[in-house]
Coordinates of C-alpha atoms and ligand atoms in Angstrom, one line a residue:
X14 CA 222.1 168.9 272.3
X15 CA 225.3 167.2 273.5
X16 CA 225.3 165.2 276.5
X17 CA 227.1 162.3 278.0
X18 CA 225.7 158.8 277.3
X19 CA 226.4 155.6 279.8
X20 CA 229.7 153.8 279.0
X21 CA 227.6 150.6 279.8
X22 CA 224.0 151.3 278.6
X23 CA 224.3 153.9 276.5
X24 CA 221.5 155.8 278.3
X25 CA 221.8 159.7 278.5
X26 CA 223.3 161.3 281.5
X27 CA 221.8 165.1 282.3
X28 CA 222.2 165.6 286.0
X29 CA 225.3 165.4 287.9
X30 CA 225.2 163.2 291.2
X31 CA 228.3 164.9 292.3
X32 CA 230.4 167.9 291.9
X33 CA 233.3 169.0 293.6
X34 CA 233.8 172.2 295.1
X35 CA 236.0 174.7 295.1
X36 CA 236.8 174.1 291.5
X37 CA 239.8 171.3 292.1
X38 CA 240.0 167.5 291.5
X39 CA 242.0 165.0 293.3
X40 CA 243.5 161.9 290.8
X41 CA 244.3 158.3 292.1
X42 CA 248.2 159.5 292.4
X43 CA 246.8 162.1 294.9
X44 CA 247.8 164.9 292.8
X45 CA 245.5 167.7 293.0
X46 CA 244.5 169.5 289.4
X47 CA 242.3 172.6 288.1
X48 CA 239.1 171.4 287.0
X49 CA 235.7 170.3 288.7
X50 CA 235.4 166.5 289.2
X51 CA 231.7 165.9 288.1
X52 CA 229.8 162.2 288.6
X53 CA 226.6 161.2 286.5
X54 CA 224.4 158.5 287.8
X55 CA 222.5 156.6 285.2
X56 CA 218.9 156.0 285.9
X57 CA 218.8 152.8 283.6
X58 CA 221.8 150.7 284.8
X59 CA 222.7 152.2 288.1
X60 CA 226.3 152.7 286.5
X61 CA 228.5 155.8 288.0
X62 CA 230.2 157.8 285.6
X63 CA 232.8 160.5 285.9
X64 CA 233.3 163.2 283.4
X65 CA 236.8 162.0 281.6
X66 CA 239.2 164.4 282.6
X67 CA 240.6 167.0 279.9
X68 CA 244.4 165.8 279.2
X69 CA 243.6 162.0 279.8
X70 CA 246.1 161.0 277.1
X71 CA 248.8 163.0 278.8
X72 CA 248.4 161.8 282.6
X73 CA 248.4 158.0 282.0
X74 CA 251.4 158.8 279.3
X75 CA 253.4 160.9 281.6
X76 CA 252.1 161.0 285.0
X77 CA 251.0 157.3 285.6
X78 CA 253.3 155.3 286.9
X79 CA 251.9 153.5 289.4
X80 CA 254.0 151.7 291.7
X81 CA 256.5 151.9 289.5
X82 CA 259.4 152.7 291.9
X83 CA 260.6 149.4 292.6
X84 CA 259.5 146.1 291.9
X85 CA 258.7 145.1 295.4
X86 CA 256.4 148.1 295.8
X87 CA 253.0 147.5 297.2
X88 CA 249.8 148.7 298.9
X89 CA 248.5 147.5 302.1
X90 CA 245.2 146.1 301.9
X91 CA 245.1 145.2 306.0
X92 CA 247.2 145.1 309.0
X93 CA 245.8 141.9 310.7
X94 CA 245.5 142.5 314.9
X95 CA 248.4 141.2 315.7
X96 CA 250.3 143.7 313.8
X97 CA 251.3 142.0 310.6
X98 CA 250.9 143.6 307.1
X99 CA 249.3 141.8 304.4
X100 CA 249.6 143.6 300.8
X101 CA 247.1 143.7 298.2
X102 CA 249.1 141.5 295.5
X103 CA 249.1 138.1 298.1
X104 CA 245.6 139.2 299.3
X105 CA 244.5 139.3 295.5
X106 CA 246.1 136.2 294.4
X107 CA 244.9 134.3 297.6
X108 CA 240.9 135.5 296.9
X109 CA 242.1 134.3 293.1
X110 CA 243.3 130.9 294.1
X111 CA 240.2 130.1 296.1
X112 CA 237.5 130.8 293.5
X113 CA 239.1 129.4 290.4
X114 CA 240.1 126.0 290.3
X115 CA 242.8 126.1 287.1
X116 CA 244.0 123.3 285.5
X117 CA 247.9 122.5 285.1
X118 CA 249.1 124.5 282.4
X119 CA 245.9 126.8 281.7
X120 CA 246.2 129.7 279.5
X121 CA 245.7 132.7 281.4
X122 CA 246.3 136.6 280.2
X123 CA 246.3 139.4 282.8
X124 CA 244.8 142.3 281.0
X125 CA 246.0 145.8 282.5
X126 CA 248.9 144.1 284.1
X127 CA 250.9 147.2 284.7
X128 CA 254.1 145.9 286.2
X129 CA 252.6 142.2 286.3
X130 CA 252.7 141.7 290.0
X131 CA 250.0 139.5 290.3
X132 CA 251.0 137.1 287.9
X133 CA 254.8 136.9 289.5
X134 CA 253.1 136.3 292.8
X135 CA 250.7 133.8 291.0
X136 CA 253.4 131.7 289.5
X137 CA 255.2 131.7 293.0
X138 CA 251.9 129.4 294.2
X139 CA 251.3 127.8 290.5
X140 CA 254.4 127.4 288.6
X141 CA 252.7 124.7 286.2
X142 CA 250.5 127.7 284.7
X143 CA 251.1 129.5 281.3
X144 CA 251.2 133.4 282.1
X145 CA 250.5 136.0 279.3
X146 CA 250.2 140.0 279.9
X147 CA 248.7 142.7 278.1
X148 CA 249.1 146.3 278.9
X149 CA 248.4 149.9 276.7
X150 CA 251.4 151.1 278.0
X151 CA 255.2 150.3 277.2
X152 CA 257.3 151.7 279.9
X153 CA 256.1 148.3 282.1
X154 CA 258.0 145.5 279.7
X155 CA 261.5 146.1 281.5
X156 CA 259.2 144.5 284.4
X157 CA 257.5 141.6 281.8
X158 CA 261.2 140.7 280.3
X159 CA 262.9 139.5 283.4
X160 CA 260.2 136.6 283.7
X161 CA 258.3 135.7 280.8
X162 CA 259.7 134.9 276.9
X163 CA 258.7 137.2 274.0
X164 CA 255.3 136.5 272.8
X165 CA 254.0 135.7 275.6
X166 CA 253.1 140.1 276.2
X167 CA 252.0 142.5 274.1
X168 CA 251.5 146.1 274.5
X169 CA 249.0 148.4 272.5
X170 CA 247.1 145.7 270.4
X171 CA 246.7 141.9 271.5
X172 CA 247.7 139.5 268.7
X173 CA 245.2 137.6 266.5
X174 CA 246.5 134.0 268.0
X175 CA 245.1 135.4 270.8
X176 CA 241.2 134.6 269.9
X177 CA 239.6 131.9 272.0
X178 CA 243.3 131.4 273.3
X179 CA 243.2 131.4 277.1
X180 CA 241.5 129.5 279.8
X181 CA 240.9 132.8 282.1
X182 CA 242.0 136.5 281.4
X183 CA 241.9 138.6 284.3
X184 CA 241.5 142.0 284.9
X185 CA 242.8 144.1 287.9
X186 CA 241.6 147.7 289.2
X187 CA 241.6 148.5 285.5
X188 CA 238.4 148.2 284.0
X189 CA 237.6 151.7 286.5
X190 CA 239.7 153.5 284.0
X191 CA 238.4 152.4 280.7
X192 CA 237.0 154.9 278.3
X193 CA 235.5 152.1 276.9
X194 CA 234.8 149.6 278.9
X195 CA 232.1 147.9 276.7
X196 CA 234.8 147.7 274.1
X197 CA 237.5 146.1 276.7
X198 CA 235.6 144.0 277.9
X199 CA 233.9 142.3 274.4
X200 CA 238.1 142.0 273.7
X201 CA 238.4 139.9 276.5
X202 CA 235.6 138.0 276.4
X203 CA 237.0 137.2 272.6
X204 CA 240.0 135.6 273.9
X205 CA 238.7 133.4 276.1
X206 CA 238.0 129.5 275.0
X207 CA 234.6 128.9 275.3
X208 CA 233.9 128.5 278.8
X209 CA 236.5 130.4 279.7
X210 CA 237.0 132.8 282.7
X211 CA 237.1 136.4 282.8
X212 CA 238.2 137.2 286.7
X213 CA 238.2 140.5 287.5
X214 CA 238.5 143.3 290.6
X215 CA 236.9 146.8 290.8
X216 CA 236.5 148.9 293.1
X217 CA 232.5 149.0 294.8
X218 CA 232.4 152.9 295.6
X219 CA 229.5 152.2 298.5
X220 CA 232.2 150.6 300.3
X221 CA 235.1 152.3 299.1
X222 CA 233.8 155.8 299.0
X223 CA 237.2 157.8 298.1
X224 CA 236.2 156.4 294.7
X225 CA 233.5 158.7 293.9
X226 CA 235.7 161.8 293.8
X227 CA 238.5 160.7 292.3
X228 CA 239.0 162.1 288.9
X229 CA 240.5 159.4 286.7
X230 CA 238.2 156.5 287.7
X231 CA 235.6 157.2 285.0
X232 CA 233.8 153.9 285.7
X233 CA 232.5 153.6 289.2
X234 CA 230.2 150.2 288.6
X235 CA 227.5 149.1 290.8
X236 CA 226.6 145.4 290.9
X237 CA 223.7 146.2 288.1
X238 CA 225.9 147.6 286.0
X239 CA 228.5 145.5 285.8
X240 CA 225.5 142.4 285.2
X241 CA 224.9 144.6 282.0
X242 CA 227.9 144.9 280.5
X243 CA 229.1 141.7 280.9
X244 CA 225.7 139.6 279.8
X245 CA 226.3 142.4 277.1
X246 CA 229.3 141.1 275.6
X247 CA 227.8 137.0 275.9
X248 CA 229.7 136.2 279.3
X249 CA 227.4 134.7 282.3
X250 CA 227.7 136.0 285.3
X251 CA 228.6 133.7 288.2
X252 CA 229.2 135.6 291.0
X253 CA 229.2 139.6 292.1
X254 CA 231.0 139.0 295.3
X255 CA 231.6 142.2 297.5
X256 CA 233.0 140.8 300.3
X257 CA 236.6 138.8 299.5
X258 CA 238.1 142.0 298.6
X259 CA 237.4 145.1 300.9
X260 CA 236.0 147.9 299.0
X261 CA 236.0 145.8 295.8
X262 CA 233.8 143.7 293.7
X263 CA 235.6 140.5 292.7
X264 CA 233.4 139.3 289.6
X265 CA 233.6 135.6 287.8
X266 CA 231.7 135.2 284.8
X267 CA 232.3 132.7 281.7
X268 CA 232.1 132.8 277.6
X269 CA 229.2 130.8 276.8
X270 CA 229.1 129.3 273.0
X271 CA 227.0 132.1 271.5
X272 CA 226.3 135.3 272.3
X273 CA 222.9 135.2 274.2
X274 CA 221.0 138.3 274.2
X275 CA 221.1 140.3 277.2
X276 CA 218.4 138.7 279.5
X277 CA 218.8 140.6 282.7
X278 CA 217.3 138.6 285.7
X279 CA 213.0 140.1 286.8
X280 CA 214.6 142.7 289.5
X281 CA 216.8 144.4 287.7
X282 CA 214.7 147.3 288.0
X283 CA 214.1 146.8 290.9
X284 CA 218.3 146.6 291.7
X285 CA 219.1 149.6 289.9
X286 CA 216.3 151.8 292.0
X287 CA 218.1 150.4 295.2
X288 CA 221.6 151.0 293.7
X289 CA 220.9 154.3 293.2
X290 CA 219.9 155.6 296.7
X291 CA 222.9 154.2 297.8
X292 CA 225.1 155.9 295.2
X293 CA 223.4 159.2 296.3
X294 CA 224.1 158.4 299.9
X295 CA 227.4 158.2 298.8
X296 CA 227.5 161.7 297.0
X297 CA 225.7 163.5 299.7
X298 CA 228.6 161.9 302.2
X299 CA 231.4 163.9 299.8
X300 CA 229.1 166.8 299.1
X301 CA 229.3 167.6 302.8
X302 CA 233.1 166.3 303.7
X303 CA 235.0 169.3 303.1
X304 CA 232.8 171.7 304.8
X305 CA 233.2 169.0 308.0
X306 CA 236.9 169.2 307.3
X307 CA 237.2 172.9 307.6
X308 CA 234.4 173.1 310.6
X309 CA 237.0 171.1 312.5
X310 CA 239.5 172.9 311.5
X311 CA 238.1 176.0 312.6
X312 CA 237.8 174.7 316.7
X313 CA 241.1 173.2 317.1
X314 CA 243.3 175.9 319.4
X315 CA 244.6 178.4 316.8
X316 CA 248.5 177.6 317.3
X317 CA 248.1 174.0 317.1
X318 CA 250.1 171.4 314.5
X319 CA 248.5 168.8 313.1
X320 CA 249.4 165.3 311.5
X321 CA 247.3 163.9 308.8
X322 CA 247.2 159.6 309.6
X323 CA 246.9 157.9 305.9
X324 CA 249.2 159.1 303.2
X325 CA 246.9 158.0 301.0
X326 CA 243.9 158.9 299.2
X327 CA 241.5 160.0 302.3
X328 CA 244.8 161.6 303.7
X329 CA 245.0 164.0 300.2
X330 CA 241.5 164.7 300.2
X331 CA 241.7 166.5 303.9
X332 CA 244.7 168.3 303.2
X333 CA 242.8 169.9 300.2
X334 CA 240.4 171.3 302.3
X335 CA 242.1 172.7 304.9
X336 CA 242.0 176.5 305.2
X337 CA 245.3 176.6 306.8
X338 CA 247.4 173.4 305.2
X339 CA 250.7 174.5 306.8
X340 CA 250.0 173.8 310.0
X341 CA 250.3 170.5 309.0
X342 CA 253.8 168.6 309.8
X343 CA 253.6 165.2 308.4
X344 CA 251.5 162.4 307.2
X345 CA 251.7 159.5 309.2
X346 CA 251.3 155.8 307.7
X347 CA 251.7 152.5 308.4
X348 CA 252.9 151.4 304.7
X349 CA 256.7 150.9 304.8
X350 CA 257.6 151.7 301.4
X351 CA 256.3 155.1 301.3
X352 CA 258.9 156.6 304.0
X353 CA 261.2 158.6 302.6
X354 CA 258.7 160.2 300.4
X355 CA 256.9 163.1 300.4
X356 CA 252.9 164.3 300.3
X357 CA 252.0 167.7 299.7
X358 CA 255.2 168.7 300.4
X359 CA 255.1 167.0 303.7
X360 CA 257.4 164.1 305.1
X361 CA 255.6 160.2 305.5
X362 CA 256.9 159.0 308.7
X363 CA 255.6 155.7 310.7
X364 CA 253.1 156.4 313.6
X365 CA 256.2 156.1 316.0
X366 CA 258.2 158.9 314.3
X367 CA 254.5 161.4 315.0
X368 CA 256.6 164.8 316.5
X369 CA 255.9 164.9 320.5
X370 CA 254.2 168.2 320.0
X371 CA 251.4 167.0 317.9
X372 CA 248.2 166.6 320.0
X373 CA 245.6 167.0 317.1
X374 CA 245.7 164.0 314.7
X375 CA 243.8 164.1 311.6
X376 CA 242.3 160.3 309.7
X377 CA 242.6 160.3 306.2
X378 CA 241.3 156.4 306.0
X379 CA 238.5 155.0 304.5
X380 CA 235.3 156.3 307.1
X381 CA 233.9 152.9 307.2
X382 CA 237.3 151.2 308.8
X383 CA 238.9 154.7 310.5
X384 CA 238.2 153.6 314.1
X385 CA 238.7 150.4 314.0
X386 CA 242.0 151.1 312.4
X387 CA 243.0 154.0 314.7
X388 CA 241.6 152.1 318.3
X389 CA 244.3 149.6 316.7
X390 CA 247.1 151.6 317.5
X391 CA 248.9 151.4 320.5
X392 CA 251.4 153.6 319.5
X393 CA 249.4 156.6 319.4
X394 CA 247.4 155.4 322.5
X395 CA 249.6 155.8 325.0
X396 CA 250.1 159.7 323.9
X397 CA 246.8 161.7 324.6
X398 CA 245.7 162.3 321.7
X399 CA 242.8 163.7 320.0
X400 CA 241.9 162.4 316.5
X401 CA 239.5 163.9 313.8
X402 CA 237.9 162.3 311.9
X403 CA 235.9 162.8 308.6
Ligands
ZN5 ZN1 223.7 152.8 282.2

């Protein structure tokens, strides 16, 4: 019989955790395509695993280009209460600069750099250090040119001088995509010195939930899992930490001399069982989202506009389910460079800009910070507004 095996243990996967409905999938890019999206737990390692989507080749060839607008381009990862924005590359490198202490000059390699933002806004703090980047894909080394000499990046293949090379490689919001992420990771544990650092971000879908459902994240790793793969590959774990970076597991973990074998601590068992009631309260929360979204839907008055707040993932994933998606007139969102632009065919204004008209406000933001987020803004609050939430 054919069925899908763990990308971390190797352990069959029969039941699906998830499936989405309605026979559509939502990617990271927001971009709604044909197909179920359908999410495996595994029972052994507590890993989450989404089915790899038919034409993968094709949408990180053609469709992928994250961010790649302009080099300035960010995402916000907070707006602090005072109203200034902090973006994820200076959160990222801040979380960075606290945990490791790196010596002058170290080695370090940024594997999955895409347009290499973190290691621009790295050298901006540590100008002493040696950067190196590593991507699959080509269409990023206009970005790599302008600031580090040839040799220094590689695309496709890293080279053999790279072996035991660098003092930390790092790896961020990419390992979620790997088909193979056993097979990643064992290359990056190879290029370390021994002792060496692998640093690296992912997103923790119990805190981040819009990470279950979306399509090309094949790897949604729980902190069990991500103990297995890396004692796996003969790095020790130092730290799972799932607070520094909302949503995100920000893991350190070094190359010891020889590959030990994979001694996984007494309650590992006892981890994965708790993992996995979470993960499920995770899929029931989706399982039951779009039928809340079109309940809603159904009592607001029947003439009434909407807005979507979040122009983002959350803010995709309602305007999906609604029965009636034209009576929506914008997306609203705080994030400066997306204005201009355009979601499901509808303008991204800031909250200011929100029509006067618009009564009914829908929150496409992550359920665990929506409140907070929305009680925030004192834009909206002096207009009576009513806001929906998922
Ligand atoms: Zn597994």
């Amino acid at each position: 019989m054919n069925y899908l095996s763990c990308n971390v243990c190797a352990a069959p996967l029969t039941q699906a955790l998830y499936q989405s409905e309605g026979g559509n999938s939502l990617t990271s890019l927001c971009q709604v395509r044909p197909g179920a999206t359908r999410v495996y737990a595994c029972g052994r390692c507590a890993h989450l695993q989404t089915e790899e989507m038919a034409d993968a080749a094709s949408f990180y060839e053609s469709d992928y280009g994250i961010l790649i607008n302009s080099e300035e381009e960010d995402q916000i990862y907070e707006v602090m209460p005072d109203g200034k924005q902090v973006y994820r590359t200076d959160h990222q490198v801040k979380v960075l600069l606290d945990k490791l202490s790196l010596s002058s000059g170290a080695r370090i390699l940024d594997y999955g750099c895409a347009k290499s933002s973190m290691t621009k806004r790295l050298l901006a703090h540590r100008s002493d250090i040696q950067p190196h980047l590593f991507d699959v894909s080509a269409r990023y080394i206009p970005f790599w040119e302008k600031f580090i000499e040839p040799g220094r990046w590689a695309v496709h293949e890293t080279p053999s001088a790279w072996q035991g090379y660098f003092d930390v490689v790092t790896s961020f919001f990419s390992m979620e995509h790997m088909i193979q992420p056993e097979a990643s990771v064992r290359k990056m544990a190879a290029m370390l010195k021994p002792g060496g650092t692998l640093y690296c971000i992912v997103p923790n879908v119990v805190t981040n939930v819009a990470d279950l459902i979306v399509l090309d994240h094949v790897n949604h790793f729980s902190a069990p899992s991500l103990r297995y793969l890396l004692k796996g590959v003969g790095l020790d774990v130092e730290s799972i930490d799932d607070t520094s970076h909302r949503g995100a597991f920000v893991v350190v973990a070094r190359r010891v001399n020889e590959v030990e074998q994979r001694i996984l601590p007494e309650e590992f068992d006892h981890d994965v069982q708790n993992w996995l009631s979470r993960l499920q309260d995770v899929a029931s929360f989706w399982s039951n989202a779009a039928e809340s979204v079109r309940s809603q839907e159904a009592e607001l008055p029947p003439d009434a506009e909407t807005a979507i707040y979040g122009a983002g993932f959350y803010g995709a994933f309602i305007a999906s389910c609604l029965k009636e998606p034209q009576r929506v007139v914008c997306h609203l969102d705080q994030n400066v460079y997306l204005y201009g632009r355009r979601l499901n065919d509808r303008p991204i204004l800031s909250p200011a800009q929100l029509p006067k008209h618009i009564r009914n406000v829908w929150v496409g933001l992550n359920p665990t910070h929506a409140r907070q987020i929305v009680s925030q803004l004192d834009v909206l609050k002096v207009r009576s507004m009513s806001f929906i939430f998922l």
